[in-house]
Amino acid sequence: ASEDAKKLVEEERSIARSEIENARAAVQRVEEALQEQERMSRASGRQDYEELMKEAQEARRIKMLHQPSKVMDMEHELQALRVQLLEKSMHSLQLQKELAMKKKEEDDMSNLYELDGQELLGSYLRIQKCSDKAAELSECFIQWYRVTLDTVKWELIS
C-alpha cells in the first residue's frame, strides 16, 4: 500500500510539474506578447495594452489557483500517510512488547535460575535460584555463550 501511495504521489507530482511548466510557458508567451504589445501600444493606443495586462493577470491567477491546490492536496495526502505509518509503527512496537512480555512470563515459569544485573559488556551478572527445585550453584557447571540476534549461532565464551 505504501509503494502504491508513493507511485500515486510521484504520478501526481509529475502531472503537477507538467502543468506548472505549461503554465510557465503560457505566462512566458503572454509576457512576450505583452512586451511586443507595449511597443505597439505606444503607437496604437492604451486599450490593447490594458487587455494584455488583464490576460497576463488572468494567466497568473489561473496558475496560482490550480497549482497550489494540487500541491496542497498531495502534501495533505503525504501527511495522512505519515500519520498512518506512525500509528502502525507504534502498534507494531506495542505488539512486540506484549509478545516479549508473554515470552518472558513463559520463560519465568520454566526457568530455574535468573540472571541479576545489567546485561552489558563489562558488567557483573549474578545467578540466582528462582525455585527450590533448582540445584545449588556450587554443584553446577556454568558455561557462557555469546548469542547474536541476527544468527542462531551460539559462540562459546572461554
PDB file of C-alpha atoms in Angstrom:
ATOM      1  CA  ALA A   1       0.000   0.000   0.000  1.00  0.00           C
ATOM      2  CA  SER A   2       2.881   2.352   0.791  1.00  0.00           C
ATOM      3  CA  GLU A   3       4.504   1.666  -2.592  1.00  0.00           C
ATOM      4  CA  ASP A   4       1.193   2.311  -4.368  1.00  0.00           C
ATOM      5  CA  ALA A   5       0.829   5.564  -2.460  1.00  0.00           C
ATOM      6  CA  LYS A   6       4.382   6.553  -3.382  1.00  0.00           C
ATOM      7  CA  LYS A   7       3.695   5.791  -7.051  1.00  0.00           C
ATOM      8  CA  LEU A   8       0.472   7.775  -6.909  1.00  0.00           C
ATOM      9  CA  VAL A   9       2.244  10.709  -5.286  1.00  0.00           C
ATOM     10  CA  GLU A  10       5.029  10.573  -7.889  1.00  0.00           C
ATOM     11  CA  GLU A  11       2.477  10.474 -10.719  1.00  0.00           C
ATOM     12  CA  GLU A  12       0.636  13.450  -9.240  1.00  0.00           C
ATOM     13  CA  ARG A  13       3.911  15.296  -8.836  1.00  0.00           C
ATOM     14  CA  SER A  14       4.788  14.587 -12.457  1.00  0.00           C
ATOM     15  CA  ILE A  15       1.401  15.850 -13.607  1.00  0.00           C
ATOM     16  CA  ALA A  16       1.727  18.914 -11.381  1.00  0.00           C
ATOM     17  CA  ARG A  17       5.220  19.649 -12.731  1.00  0.00           C
ATOM     18  CA  SER A  18       3.932  19.311 -16.286  1.00  0.00           C
ATOM     19  CA  GLU A  19       1.065  21.695 -15.573  1.00  0.00           C
ATOM     20  CA  ILE A  20       3.430  24.129 -13.883  1.00  0.00           C
ATOM     21  CA  GLU A  21       5.722  24.067 -16.925  1.00  0.00           C
ATOM     22  CA  ASN A  22       2.745  24.576 -19.243  1.00  0.00           C
ATOM     23  CA  ALA A  23       1.536  27.484 -17.130  1.00  0.00           C
ATOM     24  CA  ARG A  24       5.033  28.982 -17.096  1.00  0.00           C
ATOM     25  CA  ALA A  25       5.239  28.654 -20.854  1.00  0.00           C
ATOM     26  CA  ALA A  26       1.831  30.289 -21.198  1.00  0.00           C
ATOM     27  CA  VAL A  27       2.873  33.099 -18.872  1.00  0.00           C
ATOM     28  CA  GLN A  28       6.116  33.500 -20.836  1.00  0.00           C
ATOM     29  CA  ARG A  29       4.190  33.705 -24.109  1.00  0.00           C
ATOM     30  CA  VAL A  30       1.777  36.205 -22.633  1.00  0.00           C
ATOM     31  CA  GLU A  31       4.628  38.259 -21.222  1.00  0.00           C
ATOM     32  CA  GLU A  32       6.426  38.214 -24.567  1.00  0.00           C
ATOM     33  CA  ALA A  33       3.233  39.213 -26.292  1.00  0.00           C
ATOM     34  CA  LEU A  34       2.767  41.885 -23.670  1.00  0.00           C
ATOM     35  CA  GLN A  35       6.218  43.279 -24.342  1.00  0.00           C
ATOM     36  CA  GLU A  36       5.539  43.292 -28.061  1.00  0.00           C
ATOM     37  CA  GLN A  37       2.193  44.909 -27.471  1.00  0.00           C
ATOM     38  CA  GLU A  38       3.804  47.538 -25.269  1.00  0.00           C
ATOM     39  CA  ARG A  39       5.953  48.580 -28.154  1.00  0.00           C
ATOM     40  CA  MET A  40       2.982  48.678 -30.445  1.00  0.00           C
ATOM     41  CA  SER A  41       0.636  50.257 -27.934  1.00  0.00           C
ATOM     42  CA  ARG A  42       2.708  53.367 -27.714  1.00  0.00           C
ATOM     43  CA  ALA A  43       1.704  53.925 -31.293  1.00  0.00           C
ATOM     44  CA  SER A  44      -1.735  52.356 -31.370  1.00  0.00           C
ATOM     45  CA  GLY A  45      -3.213  53.273 -28.025  1.00  0.00           C
ATOM     46  CA  ARG A  46      -3.665  52.320 -24.459  1.00  0.00           C
ATOM     47  CA  GLN A  47      -6.641  49.933 -24.855  1.00  0.00           C
ATOM     48  CA  ASP A  48      -4.733  46.920 -26.270  1.00  0.00           C
ATOM     49  CA  TYR A  49      -2.142  47.272 -23.543  1.00  0.00           C
ATOM     50  CA  GLU A  50      -4.771  47.020 -20.824  1.00  0.00           C
ATOM     51  CA  GLU A  51      -6.278  43.907 -22.436  1.00  0.00           C
ATOM     52  CA  LEU A  52      -2.912  42.178 -22.495  1.00  0.00           C
ATOM     53  CA  MET A  53      -2.298  43.171 -18.886  1.00  0.00           C
ATOM     54  CA  LYS A  54      -5.620  41.600 -17.977  1.00  0.00           C
ATOM     55  CA  GLU A  55      -4.664  38.447 -19.904  1.00  0.00           C
ATOM     56  CA  ALA A  56      -1.322  38.249 -18.124  1.00  0.00           C
ATOM     57  CA  GLN A  57      -3.015  38.744 -14.758  1.00  0.00           C
ATOM     58  CA  GLU A  58      -5.580  36.099 -15.651  1.00  0.00           C
ATOM     59  CA  ALA A  59      -2.841  33.651 -16.656  1.00  0.00           C
ATOM     60  CA  ARG A  60      -1.012  34.302 -13.386  1.00  0.00           C
ATOM     61  CA  ARG A  61      -4.250  33.946 -11.434  1.00  0.00           C
ATOM     62  CA  ILE A  62      -5.026  30.609 -13.118  1.00  0.00           C
ATOM     63  CA  LYS A  63      -1.505  29.412 -12.420  1.00  0.00           C
ATOM     64  CA  MET A  64      -1.795  30.384  -8.760  1.00  0.00           C
ATOM     65  CA  LEU A  65      -5.276  28.874  -8.418  1.00  0.00           C
ATOM     66  CA  HIS A  66      -4.551  25.477  -9.919  1.00  0.00           C
ATOM     67  CA  GLN A  67      -1.049  24.539  -8.946  1.00  0.00           C
ATOM     68  CA  PRO A  68      -1.004  25.275  -5.214  1.00  0.00           C
ATOM     69  CA  SER A  69      -4.208  23.328  -4.684  1.00  0.00           C
ATOM     70  CA  LYS A  70      -2.742  20.184  -6.251  1.00  0.00           C
ATOM     71  CA  VAL A  71       0.454  20.556  -4.294  1.00  0.00           C
ATOM     72  CA  MET A  72      -1.510  21.127  -1.098  1.00  0.00           C
ATOM     73  CA  ASP A  73      -3.655  18.049  -1.808  1.00  0.00           C
ATOM     74  CA  MET A  74      -0.507  15.981  -2.296  1.00  0.00           C
ATOM     75  CA  GLU A  75       1.012  17.388   0.895  1.00  0.00           C
ATOM     76  CA  HIS A  76      -2.144  16.535   2.847  1.00  0.00           C
ATOM     77  CA  GLU A  77      -2.106  13.025   1.408  1.00  0.00           C
ATOM     78  CA  LEU A  78       1.562  12.627   2.332  1.00  0.00           C
ATOM     79  CA  GLN A  79       0.864  13.878   5.847  1.00  0.00           C
ATOM     80  CA  ALA A  80      -2.003  11.391   6.204  1.00  0.00           C
ATOM     81  CA  LEU A  81       0.276   8.569   5.028  1.00  0.00           C
ATOM     82  CA  ARG A  82       2.947   9.630   7.520  1.00  0.00           C
ATOM     83  CA  VAL A  83       0.380   9.601  10.327  1.00  0.00           C
ATOM     84  CA  GLN A  84      -0.797   6.141   9.297  1.00  0.00           C
ATOM     85  CA  LEU A  85       2.786   4.880   9.180  1.00  0.00           C
ATOM     86  CA  LEU A  86       3.475   6.312  12.626  1.00  0.00           C
ATOM     87  CA  GLU A  87       0.324   4.707  14.046  1.00  0.00           C
ATOM     88  CA  LYS A  88       1.188   1.331  12.529  1.00  0.00           C
ATOM     89  CA  SER A  89       4.765   1.572  13.815  1.00  0.00           C
ATOM     90  CA  MET A  90       3.535   2.372  17.306  1.00  0.00           C
ATOM     91  CA  HIS A  91       1.053  -0.506  17.145  1.00  0.00           C
ATOM     92  CA  SER A  92       3.816  -2.835  15.945  1.00  0.00           C
ATOM     93  CA  LEU A  93       6.078  -1.770  18.825  1.00  0.00           C
ATOM     94  CA  GLN A  94       3.251  -2.342  21.296  1.00  0.00           C
ATOM     95  CA  LEU A  95       2.640  -5.823  19.894  1.00  0.00           C
ATOM     96  CA  GLN A  96       6.360  -6.607  20.076  1.00  0.00           C
ATOM     97  CA  LYS A  97       6.439  -5.510  23.722  1.00  0.00           C
ATOM     98  CA  GLU A  98       3.399  -7.649  24.521  1.00  0.00           C
ATOM     99  CA  LEU A  99       4.973 -10.637  22.781  1.00  0.00           C
ATOM    100  CA  ALA A 100       8.225 -10.155  24.705  1.00  0.00           C
ATOM    101  CA  MET A 101       6.283  -9.948  27.976  1.00  0.00           C
ATOM    102  CA  LYS A 102       4.342 -13.141  27.172  1.00  0.00           C
ATOM    103  CA  LYS A 103       7.551 -14.970  26.289  1.00  0.00           C
ATOM    104  CA  LYS A 104       9.174 -13.733  29.492  1.00  0.00           C
ATOM    105  CA  GLU A 105       6.216 -14.971  31.532  1.00  0.00           C
ATOM    106  CA  GLU A 106       6.507 -18.398  29.880  1.00  0.00           C
ATOM    107  CA  ASP A 107      10.277 -18.460  30.403  1.00  0.00           C
ATOM    108  CA  ASP A 108       9.926 -17.427  34.059  1.00  0.00           C
ATOM    109  CA  MET A 109       7.731 -20.442  34.717  1.00  0.00           C
ATOM    110  CA  SER A 110      10.203 -22.850  33.155  1.00  0.00           C
ATOM    111  CA  ASN A 111      13.474 -21.259  34.333  1.00  0.00           C
ATOM    112  CA  LEU A 112      15.094 -22.446  37.492  1.00  0.00           C
ATOM    113  CA  TYR A 113      17.706 -19.678  37.583  1.00  0.00           C
ATOM    114  CA  GLU A 114      17.705 -15.962  36.860  1.00  0.00           C
ATOM    115  CA  LEU A 115      20.448 -13.516  35.897  1.00  0.00           C
ATOM    116  CA  ASP A 116      20.571 -10.375  38.000  1.00  0.00           C
ATOM    117  CA  GLY A 117      22.411  -7.244  36.777  1.00  0.00           C
ATOM    118  CA  GLN A 118      22.827  -5.209  33.650  1.00  0.00           C
ATOM    119  CA  GLU A 119      23.397  -7.319  30.574  1.00  0.00           C
ATOM    120  CA  LEU A 120      26.061  -5.026  29.157  1.00  0.00           C
ATOM    121  CA  LEU A 121      29.674  -5.557  28.192  1.00  0.00           C
ATOM    122  CA  GLY A 122      31.905  -5.251  31.256  1.00  0.00           C
ATOM    123  CA  SER A 123      29.106  -5.500  33.804  1.00  0.00           C
ATOM    124  CA  TYR A 124      28.677  -8.110  36.548  1.00  0.00           C
ATOM    125  CA  LEU A 125      25.911 -10.680  36.447  1.00  0.00           C
ATOM    126  CA  ARG A 126      24.693 -12.727  39.421  1.00  0.00           C
ATOM    127  CA  ILE A 127      22.942 -16.073  39.029  1.00  0.00           C
ATOM    128  CA  GLN A 128      20.073 -16.599  41.455  1.00  0.00           C
ATOM    129  CA  LYS A 129      17.858 -19.576  42.081  1.00  0.00           C
ATOM    130  CA  CYS A 130      14.208 -18.984  41.193  1.00  0.00           C
ATOM    131  CA  SER A 131      12.880 -22.247  42.511  1.00  0.00           C
ATOM    132  CA  ASP A 132      13.528 -24.664  45.343  1.00  0.00           C
ATOM    133  CA  LYS A 133      13.770 -27.372  42.689  1.00  0.00           C
ATOM    134  CA  ALA A 134      16.955 -25.794  41.302  1.00  0.00           C
ATOM    135  CA  ALA A 135      20.283 -27.378  42.278  1.00  0.00           C
ATOM    136  CA  GLU A 136      22.834 -25.418  44.315  1.00  0.00           C
ATOM    137  CA  LEU A 137      25.092 -23.323  42.101  1.00  0.00           C
ATOM    138  CA  SER A 138      28.200 -24.787  43.729  1.00  0.00           C
ATOM    139  CA  GLU A 139      27.172 -28.157  42.290  1.00  0.00           C
ATOM    140  CA  CYS A 140      26.605 -26.790  38.774  1.00  0.00           C
ATOM    141  CA  PHE A 141      28.947 -26.347  35.834  1.00  0.00           C
ATOM    142  CA  ILE A 142      28.305 -22.966  34.205  1.00  0.00           C
ATOM    143  CA  GLN A 143      29.274 -22.209  30.616  1.00  0.00           C
ATOM    144  CA  TRP A 144      28.687 -18.798  28.999  1.00  0.00           C
ATOM    145  CA  TYR A 145      27.771 -18.314  25.350  1.00  0.00           C
ATOM    146  CA  ARG A 146      27.548 -15.202  23.178  1.00  0.00           C
ATOM    147  CA  VAL A 147      24.309 -15.171  21.178  1.00  0.00           C
ATOM    148  CA  THR A 148      23.714 -12.684  18.377  1.00  0.00           C
ATOM    149  CA  LEU A 149      20.278 -11.588  17.284  1.00  0.00           C
ATOM    150  CA  ASP A 150      20.869 -11.933  13.554  1.00  0.00           C
ATOM    151  CA  THR A 151      22.034 -15.577  13.681  1.00  0.00           C
ATOM    152  CA  VAL A 152      21.063 -18.675  15.589  1.00  0.00           C
ATOM    153  CA  LYS A 153      24.716 -19.488  16.239  1.00  0.00           C
ATOM    154  CA  TRP A 154      25.976 -19.619  19.826  1.00  0.00           C
ATOM    155  CA  GLU A 155      29.606 -18.648  20.372  1.00  0.00           C
ATOM    156  CA  LEU A 156      31.428 -20.178  23.334  1.00  0.00           C
ATOM    157  CA  ILE A 157      32.979 -17.649  25.741  1.00  0.00           C
ATOM    158  CA  SER A 158      36.084 -19.077  27.373  1.00  0.00           C
TER     159      SER A 158
END
